[in-house]
PDB file of C-alpha atoms and ligand atoms in Angstrom:
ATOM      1  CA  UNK A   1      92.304  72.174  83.368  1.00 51.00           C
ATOM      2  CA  UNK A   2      95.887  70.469  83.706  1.00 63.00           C
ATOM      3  CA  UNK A   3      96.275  67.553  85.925  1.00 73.00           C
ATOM      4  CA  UNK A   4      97.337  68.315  89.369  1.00 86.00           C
ATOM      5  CA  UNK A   5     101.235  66.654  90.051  1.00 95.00           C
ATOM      6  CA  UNK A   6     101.537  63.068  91.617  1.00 97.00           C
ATOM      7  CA  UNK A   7     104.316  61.396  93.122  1.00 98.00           C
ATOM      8  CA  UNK A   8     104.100  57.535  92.616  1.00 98.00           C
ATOM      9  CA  UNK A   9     105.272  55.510  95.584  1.00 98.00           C
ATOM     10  CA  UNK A  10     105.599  51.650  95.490  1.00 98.00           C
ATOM     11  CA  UNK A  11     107.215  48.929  97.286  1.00 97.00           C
ATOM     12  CA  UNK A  12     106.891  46.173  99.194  1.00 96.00           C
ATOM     13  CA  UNK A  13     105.705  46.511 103.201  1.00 91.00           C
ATOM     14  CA  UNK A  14     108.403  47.798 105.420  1.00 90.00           C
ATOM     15  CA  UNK A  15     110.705  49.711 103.403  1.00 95.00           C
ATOM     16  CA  UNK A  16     109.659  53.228 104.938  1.00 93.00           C
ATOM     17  CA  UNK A  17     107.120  54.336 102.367  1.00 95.00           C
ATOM     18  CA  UNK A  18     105.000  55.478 104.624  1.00 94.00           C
ATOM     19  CA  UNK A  19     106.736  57.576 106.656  1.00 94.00           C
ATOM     20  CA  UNK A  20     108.504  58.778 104.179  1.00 97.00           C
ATOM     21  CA  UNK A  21     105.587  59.838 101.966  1.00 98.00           C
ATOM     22  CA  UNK A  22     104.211  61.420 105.033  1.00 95.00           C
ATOM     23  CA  UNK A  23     107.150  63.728 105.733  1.00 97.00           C
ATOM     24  CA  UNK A  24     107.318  64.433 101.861  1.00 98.00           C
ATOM     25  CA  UNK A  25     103.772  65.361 101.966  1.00 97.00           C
ATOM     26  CA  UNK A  26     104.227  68.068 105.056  1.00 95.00           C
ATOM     27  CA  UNK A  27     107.582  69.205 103.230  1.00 97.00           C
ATOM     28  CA  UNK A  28     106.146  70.129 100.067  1.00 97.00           C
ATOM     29  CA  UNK A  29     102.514  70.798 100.359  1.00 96.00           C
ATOM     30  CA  UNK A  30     101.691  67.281  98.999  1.00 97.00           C
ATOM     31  CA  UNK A  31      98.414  65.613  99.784  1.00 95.00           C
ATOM     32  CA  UNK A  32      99.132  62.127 101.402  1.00 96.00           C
ATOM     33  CA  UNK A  33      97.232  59.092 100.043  1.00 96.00           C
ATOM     34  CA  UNK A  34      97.782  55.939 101.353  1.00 97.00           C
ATOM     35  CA  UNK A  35      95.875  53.373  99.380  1.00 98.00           C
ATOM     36  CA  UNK A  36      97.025  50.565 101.674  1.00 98.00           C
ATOM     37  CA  UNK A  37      94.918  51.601 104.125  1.00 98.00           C
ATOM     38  CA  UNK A  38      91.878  51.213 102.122  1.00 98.00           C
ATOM     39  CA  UNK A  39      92.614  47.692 101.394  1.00 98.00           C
ATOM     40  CA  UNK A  40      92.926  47.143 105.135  1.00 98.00           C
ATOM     41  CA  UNK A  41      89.328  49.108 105.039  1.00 98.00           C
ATOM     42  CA  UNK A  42      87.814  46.441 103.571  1.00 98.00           C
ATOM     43  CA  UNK A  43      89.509  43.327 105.545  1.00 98.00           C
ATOM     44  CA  UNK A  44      88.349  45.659 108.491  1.00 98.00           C
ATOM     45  CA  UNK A  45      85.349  44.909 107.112  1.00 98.00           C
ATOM     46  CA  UNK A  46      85.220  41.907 105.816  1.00 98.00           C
ATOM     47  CA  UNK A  47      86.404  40.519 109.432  1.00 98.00           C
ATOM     48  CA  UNK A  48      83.045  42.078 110.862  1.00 98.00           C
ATOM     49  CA  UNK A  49      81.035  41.010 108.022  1.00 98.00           C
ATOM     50  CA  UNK A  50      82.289  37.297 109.682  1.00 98.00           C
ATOM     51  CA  UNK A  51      84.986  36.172 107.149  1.00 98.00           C
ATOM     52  CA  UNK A  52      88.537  34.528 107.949  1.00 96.00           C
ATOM     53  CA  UNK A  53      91.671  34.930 106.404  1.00 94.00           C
ATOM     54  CA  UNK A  54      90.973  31.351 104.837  1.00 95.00           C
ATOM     55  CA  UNK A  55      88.259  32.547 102.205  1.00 97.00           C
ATOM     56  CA  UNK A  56      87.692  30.579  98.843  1.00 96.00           C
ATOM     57  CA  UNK A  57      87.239  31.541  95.498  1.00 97.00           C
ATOM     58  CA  UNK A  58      83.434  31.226  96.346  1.00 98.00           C
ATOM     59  CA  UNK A  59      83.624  34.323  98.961  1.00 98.00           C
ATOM     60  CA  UNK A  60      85.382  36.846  96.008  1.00 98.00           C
ATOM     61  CA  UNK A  61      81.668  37.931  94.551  1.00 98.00           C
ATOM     62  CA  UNK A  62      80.707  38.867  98.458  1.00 98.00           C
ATOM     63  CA  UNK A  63      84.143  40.256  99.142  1.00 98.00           C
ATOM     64  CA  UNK A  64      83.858  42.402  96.246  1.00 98.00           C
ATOM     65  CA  UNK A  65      80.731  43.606  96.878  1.00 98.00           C
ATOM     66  CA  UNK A  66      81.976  45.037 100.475  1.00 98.00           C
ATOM     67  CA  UNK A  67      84.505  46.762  98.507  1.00 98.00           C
ATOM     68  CA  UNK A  68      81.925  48.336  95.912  1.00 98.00           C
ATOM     69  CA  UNK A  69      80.136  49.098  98.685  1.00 98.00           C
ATOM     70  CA  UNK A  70      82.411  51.224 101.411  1.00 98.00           C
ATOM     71  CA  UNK A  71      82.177  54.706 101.682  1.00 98.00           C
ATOM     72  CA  UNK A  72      85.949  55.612 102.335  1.00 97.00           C
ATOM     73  CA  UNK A  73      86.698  59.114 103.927  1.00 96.00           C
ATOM     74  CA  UNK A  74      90.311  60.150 104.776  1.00 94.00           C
ATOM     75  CA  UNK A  75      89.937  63.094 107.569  1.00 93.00           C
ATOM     76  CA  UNK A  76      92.239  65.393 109.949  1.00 89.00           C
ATOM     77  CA  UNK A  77      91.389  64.689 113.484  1.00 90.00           C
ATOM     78  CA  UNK A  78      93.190  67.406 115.444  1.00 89.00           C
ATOM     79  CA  UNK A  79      94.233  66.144 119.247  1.00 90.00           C
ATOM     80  CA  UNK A  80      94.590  62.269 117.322  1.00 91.00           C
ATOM     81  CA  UNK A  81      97.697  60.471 116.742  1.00 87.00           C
ATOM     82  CA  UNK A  82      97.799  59.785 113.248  1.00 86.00           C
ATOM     83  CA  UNK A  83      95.463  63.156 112.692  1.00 86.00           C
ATOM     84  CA  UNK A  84      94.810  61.945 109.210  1.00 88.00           C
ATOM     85  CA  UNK A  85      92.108  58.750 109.799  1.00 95.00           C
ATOM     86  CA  UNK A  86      90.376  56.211 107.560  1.00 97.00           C
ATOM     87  CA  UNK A  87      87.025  56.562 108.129  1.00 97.00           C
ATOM     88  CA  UNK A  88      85.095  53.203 106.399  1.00 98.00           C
ATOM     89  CA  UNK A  89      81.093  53.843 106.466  1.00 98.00           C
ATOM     90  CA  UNK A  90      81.373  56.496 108.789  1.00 97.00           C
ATOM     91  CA  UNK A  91      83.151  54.607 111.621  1.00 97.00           C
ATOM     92  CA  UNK A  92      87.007  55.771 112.502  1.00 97.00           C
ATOM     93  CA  UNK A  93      89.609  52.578 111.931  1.00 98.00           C
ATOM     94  CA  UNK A  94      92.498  53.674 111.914  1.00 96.00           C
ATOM     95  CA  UNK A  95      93.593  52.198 115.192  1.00 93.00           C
ATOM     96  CA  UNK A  96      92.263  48.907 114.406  1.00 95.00           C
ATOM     97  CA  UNK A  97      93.415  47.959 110.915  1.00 96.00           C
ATOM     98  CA  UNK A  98      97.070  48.072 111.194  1.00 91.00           C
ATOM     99  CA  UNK A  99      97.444  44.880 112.779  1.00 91.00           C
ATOM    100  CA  UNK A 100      99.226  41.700 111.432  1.00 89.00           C
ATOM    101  CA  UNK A 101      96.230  40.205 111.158  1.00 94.00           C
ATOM    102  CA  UNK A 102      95.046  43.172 108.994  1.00 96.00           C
ATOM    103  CA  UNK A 103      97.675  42.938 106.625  1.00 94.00           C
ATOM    104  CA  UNK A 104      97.901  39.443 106.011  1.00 95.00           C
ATOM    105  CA  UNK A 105      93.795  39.846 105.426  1.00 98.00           C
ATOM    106  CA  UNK A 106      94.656  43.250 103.144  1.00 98.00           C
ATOM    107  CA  UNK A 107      96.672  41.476 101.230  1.00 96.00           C
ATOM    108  CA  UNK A 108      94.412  38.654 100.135  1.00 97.00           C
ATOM    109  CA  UNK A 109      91.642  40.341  99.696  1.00 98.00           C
ATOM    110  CA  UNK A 110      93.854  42.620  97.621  1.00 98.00           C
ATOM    111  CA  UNK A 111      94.112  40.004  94.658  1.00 97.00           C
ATOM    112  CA  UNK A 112      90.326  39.698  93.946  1.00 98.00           C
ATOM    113  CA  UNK A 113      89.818  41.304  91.154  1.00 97.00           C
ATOM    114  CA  UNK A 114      86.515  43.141  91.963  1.00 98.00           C
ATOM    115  CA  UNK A 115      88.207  44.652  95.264  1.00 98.00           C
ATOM    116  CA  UNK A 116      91.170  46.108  92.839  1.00 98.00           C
ATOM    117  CA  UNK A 117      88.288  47.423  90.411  1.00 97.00           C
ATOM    118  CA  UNK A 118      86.270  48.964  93.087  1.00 98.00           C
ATOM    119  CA  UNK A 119      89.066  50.605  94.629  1.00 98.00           C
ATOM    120  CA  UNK A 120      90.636  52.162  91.212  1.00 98.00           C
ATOM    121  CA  UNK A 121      88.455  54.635  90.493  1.00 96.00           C
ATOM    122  CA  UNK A 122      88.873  56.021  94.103  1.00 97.00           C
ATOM    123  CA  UNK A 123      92.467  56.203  94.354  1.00 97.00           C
ATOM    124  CA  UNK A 124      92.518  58.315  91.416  1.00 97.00           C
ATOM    125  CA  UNK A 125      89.926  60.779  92.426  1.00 96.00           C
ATOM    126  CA  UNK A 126      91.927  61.226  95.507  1.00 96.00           C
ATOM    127  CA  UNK A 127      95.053  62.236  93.726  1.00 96.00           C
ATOM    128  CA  UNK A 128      93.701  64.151  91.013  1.00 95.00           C
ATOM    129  CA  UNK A 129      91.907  66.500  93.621  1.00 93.00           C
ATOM    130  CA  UNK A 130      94.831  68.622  94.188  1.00 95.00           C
ATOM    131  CA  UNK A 131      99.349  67.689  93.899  1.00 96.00           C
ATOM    132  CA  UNK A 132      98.991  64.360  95.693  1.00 97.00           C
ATOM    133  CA  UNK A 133     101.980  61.544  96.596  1.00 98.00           C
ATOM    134  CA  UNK A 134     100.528  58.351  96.855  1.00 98.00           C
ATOM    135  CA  UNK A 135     101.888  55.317  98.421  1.00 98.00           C
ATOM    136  CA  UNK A 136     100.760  51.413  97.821  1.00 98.00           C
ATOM    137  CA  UNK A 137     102.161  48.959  95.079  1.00 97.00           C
ATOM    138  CA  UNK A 138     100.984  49.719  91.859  1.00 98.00           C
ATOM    139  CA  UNK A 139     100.648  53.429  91.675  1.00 98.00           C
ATOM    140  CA  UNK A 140     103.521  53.753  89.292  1.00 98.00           C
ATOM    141  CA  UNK A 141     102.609  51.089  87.093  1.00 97.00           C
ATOM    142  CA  UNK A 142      98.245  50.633  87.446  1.00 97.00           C
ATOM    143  CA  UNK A 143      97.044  53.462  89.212  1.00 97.00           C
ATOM    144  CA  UNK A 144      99.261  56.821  87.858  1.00 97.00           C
ATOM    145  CA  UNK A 145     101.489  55.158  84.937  1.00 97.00           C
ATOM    146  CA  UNK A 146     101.745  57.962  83.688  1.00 96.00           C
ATOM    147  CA  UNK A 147     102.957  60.004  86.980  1.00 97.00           C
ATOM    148  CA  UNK A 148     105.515  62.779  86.001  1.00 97.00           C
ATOM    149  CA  UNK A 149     107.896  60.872  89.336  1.00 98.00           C
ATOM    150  CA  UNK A 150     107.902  57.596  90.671  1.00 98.00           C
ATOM    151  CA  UNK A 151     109.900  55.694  93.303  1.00 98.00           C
ATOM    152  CA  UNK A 152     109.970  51.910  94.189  1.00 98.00           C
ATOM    153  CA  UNK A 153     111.452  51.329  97.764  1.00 98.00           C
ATOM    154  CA  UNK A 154     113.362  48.075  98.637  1.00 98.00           C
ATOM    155  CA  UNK A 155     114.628  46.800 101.790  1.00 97.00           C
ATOM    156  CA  UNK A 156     116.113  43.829 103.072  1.00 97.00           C
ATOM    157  CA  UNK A 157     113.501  41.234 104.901  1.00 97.00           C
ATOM    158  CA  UNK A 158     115.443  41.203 108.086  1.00 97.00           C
ATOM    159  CA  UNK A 159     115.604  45.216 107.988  1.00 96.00           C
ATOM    160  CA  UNK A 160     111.611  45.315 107.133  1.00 96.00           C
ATOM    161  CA  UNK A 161     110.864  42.924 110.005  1.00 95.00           C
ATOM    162  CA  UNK A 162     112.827  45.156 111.713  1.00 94.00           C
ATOM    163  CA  UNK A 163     110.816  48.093 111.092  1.00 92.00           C
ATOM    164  CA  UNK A 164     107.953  46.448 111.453  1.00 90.00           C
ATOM    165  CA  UNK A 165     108.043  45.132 114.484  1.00 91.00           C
ATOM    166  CA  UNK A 166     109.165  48.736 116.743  1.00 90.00           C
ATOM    167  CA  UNK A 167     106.224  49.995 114.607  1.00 85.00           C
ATOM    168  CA  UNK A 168     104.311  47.701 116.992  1.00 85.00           C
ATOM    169  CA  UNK A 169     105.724  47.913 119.718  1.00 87.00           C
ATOM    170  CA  UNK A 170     105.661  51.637 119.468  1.00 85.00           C
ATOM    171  CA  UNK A 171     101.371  50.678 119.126  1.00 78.00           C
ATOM    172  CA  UNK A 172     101.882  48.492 122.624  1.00 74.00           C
ATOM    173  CA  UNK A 173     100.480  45.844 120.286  1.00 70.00           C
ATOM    174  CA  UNK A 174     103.896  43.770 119.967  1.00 63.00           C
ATOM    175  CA  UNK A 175     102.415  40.062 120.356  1.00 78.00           C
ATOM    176  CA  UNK A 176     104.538  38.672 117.141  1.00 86.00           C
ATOM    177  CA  UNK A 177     107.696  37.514 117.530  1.00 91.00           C
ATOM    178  CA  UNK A 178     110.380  38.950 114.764  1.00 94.00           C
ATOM    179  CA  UNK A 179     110.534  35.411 112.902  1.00 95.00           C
ATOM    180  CA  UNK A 180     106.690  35.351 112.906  1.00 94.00           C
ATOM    181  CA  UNK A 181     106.767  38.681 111.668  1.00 92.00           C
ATOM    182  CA  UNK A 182     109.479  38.083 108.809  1.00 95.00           C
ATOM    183  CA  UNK A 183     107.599  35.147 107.805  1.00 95.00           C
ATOM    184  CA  UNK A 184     104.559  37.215 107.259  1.00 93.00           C
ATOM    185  CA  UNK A 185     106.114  39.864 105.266  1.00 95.00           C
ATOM    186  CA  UNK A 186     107.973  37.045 103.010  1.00 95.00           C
ATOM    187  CA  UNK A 187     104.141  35.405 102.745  1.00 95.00           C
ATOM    188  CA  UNK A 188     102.809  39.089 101.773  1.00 93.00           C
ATOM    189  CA  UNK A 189     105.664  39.628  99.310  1.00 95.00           C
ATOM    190  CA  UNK A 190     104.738  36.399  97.693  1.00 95.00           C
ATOM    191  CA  UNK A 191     101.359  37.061  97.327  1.00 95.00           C
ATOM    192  CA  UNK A 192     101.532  40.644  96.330  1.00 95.00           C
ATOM    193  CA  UNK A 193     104.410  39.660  93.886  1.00 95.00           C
ATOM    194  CA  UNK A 194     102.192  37.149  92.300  1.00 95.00           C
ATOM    195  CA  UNK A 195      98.958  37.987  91.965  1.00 95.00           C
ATOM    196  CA  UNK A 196      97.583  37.914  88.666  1.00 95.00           C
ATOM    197  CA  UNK A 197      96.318  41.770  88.705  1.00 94.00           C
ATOM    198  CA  UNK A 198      98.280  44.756  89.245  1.00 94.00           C
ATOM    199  CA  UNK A 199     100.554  42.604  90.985  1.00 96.00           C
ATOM    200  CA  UNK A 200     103.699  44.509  93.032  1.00 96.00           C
ATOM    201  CA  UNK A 201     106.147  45.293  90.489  1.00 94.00           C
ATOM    202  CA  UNK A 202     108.659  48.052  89.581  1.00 97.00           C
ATOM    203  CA  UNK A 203     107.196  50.440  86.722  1.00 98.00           C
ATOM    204  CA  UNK A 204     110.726  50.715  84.290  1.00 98.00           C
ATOM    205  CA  UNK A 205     110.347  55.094  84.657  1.00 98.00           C
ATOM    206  CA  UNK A 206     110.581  54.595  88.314  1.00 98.00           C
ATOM    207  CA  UNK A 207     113.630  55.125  90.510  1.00 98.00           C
ATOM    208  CA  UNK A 208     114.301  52.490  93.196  1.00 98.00           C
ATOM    209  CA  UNK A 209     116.136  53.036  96.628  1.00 98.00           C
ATOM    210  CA  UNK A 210     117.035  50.361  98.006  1.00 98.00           C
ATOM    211  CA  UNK A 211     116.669  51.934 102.151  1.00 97.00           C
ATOM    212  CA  UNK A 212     118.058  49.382 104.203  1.00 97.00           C
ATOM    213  CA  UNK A 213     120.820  51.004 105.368  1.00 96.00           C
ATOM    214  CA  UNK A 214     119.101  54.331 104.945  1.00 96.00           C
ATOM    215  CA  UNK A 215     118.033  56.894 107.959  1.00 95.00           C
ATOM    216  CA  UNK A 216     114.483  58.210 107.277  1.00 96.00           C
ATOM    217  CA  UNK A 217     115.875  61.725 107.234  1.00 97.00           C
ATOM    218  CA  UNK A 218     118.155  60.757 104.394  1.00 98.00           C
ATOM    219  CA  UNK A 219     115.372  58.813 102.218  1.00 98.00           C
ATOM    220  CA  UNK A 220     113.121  62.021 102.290  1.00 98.00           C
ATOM    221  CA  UNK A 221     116.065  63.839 101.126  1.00 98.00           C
ATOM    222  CA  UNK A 222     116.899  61.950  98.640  1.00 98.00           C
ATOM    223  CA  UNK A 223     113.169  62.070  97.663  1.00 98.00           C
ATOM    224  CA  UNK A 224     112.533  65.536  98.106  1.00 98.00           C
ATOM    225  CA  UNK A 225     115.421  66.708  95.893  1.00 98.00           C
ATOM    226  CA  UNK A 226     114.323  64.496  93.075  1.00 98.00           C
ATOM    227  CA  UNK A 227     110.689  65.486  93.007  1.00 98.00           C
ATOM    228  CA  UNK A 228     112.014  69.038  93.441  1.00 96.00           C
ATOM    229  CA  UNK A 229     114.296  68.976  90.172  1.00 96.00           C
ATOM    230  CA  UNK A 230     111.176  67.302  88.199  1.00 96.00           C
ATOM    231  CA  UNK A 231     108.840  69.682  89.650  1.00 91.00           C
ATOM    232  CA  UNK A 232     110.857  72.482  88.356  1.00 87.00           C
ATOM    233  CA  UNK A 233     111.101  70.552  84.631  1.00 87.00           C
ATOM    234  CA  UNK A 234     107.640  70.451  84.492  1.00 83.00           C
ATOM    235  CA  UNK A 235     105.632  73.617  82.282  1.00 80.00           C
ATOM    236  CA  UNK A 236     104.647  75.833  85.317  1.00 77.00           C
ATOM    237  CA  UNK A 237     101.148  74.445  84.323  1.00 75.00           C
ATOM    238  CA  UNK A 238     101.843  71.006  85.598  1.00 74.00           C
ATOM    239  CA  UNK A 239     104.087  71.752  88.884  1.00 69.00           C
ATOM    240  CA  UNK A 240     101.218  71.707  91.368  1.00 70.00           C
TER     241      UNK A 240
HETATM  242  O1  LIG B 301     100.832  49.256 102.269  1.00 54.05           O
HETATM  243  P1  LIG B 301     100.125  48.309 103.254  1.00 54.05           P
HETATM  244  O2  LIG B 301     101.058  47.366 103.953  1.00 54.05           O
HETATM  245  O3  LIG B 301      99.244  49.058 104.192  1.00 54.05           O
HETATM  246  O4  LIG B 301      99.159  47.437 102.311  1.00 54.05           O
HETATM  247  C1  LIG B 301      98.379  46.361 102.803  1.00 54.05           C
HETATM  248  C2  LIG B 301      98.085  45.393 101.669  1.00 54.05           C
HETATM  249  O5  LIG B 301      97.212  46.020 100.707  1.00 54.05           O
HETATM  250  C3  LIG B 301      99.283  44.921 100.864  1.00 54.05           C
HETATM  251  O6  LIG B 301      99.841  43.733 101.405  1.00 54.05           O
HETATM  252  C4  LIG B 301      98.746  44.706  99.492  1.00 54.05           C
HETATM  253  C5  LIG B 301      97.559  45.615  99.387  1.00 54.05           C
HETATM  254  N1  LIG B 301      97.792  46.805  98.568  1.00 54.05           N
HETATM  255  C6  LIG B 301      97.661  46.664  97.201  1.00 54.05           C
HETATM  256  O7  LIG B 301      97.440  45.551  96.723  1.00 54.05           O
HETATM  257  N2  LIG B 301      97.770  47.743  96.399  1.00 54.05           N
HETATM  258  C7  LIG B 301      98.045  48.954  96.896  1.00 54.05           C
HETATM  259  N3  LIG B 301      98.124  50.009  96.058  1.00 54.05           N
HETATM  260  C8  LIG B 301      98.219  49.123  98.293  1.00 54.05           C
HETATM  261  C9  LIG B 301      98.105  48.005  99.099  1.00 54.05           C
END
């Protein structure tokens, strides 16, 4: 059996990855995987489980063990807004983990090694279970190195912030102010940057956008017509 195609999606938070995978996926019959939202899955969880962004070294074994743990279900809700939701051990949290406080959690839990491990193995599954695009920061380079496409989306900070914050505010959860919020994402680049594993890095094969001064519309085109033109390079086996 060939392996089904995958679109590899990186970049650092804010640069329209997700919605741009999203509308890629719809447009050409792509399944949409966003492994960021299984590392906020787990600092969901690890939040319940009674730890604080502060953690030590001496938390990583229990941390990992939550992330070895989850059961991890992406489903279509019709009548919800996303309709695809995270499901983590059966409970639905999608509404709850994009939160600044979720992504500054994500992110740290995101450098223990045994979270990365548990999570790898998962993230490929879902892609290889049909032509997937999938969206995080090291899909090109960890995850799918050897993807047949593979983008890495910049944007300036004060752009991201930007984004970020009528994101929120779009969520009526807009209680960050846009310097608090451009700190963040510079303390998230950091650490995503330089972590020792898999840390967020451009794979050399992949093509980078810079989409600060970018409309959505024309990033998915852009997109679209390069996955398109290696799509039809591809033996007909491998298109999808
Ligand atoms: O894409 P996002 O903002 O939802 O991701 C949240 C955090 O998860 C991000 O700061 C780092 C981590 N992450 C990762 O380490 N690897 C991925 N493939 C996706 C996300």
């Amino acid at each position: 059996m060939s392996t089904p195609f995958v679109v590899a999606v990186d970049g650092p938070a804010g640069t329209g990855k997700s919605s741009a995978t999203k509308r890629i996926a719809d447009l050409l019959n792509l399944i949409h995987v966003d492994t960021g939202a299984l590392y906020r899955g787990v600092a969901y969880l690890c939040f319940e489980a009674g730890f604080t962004a502060d953690f030590d070294e001496s938390d990583h074994a229990a941390i990992s063990k939550i992330a070895e743990k989850t059961k991890f279900e992406f489903k279509r809700v019709k009548d919800r807004n996303p309709k695809n939701r995270l499901f983590v051990n059966g409970k639905d949290v999608t509404s709850m983990i994009r939160t600044p406080e979720m992504s500054m959690m994500a992110s740290r839990i995101s450098a223990i090694p045994g979270v990365r491990s548990a999570l790898k193995g998962l993230q490929r599954t879902l892609g290889l279970q049909a032509p997937s695009i999938l969206e995080g920061r090291d899909i090109g380079t960890v995850i799918f190195p050897d993807a047949p496409i593979k983008f890495f989306l910049t944007a300036s900070i004060d752009e991201r912030a930007k984004r970020r914050l009528a994101e929120l505010e779009a969520q009526d959860s807009d209680t960050i102010s846009f310097e608090e919020l451009k700190e963040q994402i510079r303390i998230r680049d950091e650490g995503d940057s330089n972590r020792a594993i898999a840390p967020l890095k451009k794979a050399p094969d992949a093509i980078e956008i810079d989409t600060t001064s970018y409309t959505l519309d024309q990033v998915v085109k852009l997109m679209a017509e390069q996955i398109r033109t290696v799509q039809g390079q591809l033996p007909k086996k491998d298109q999808g």
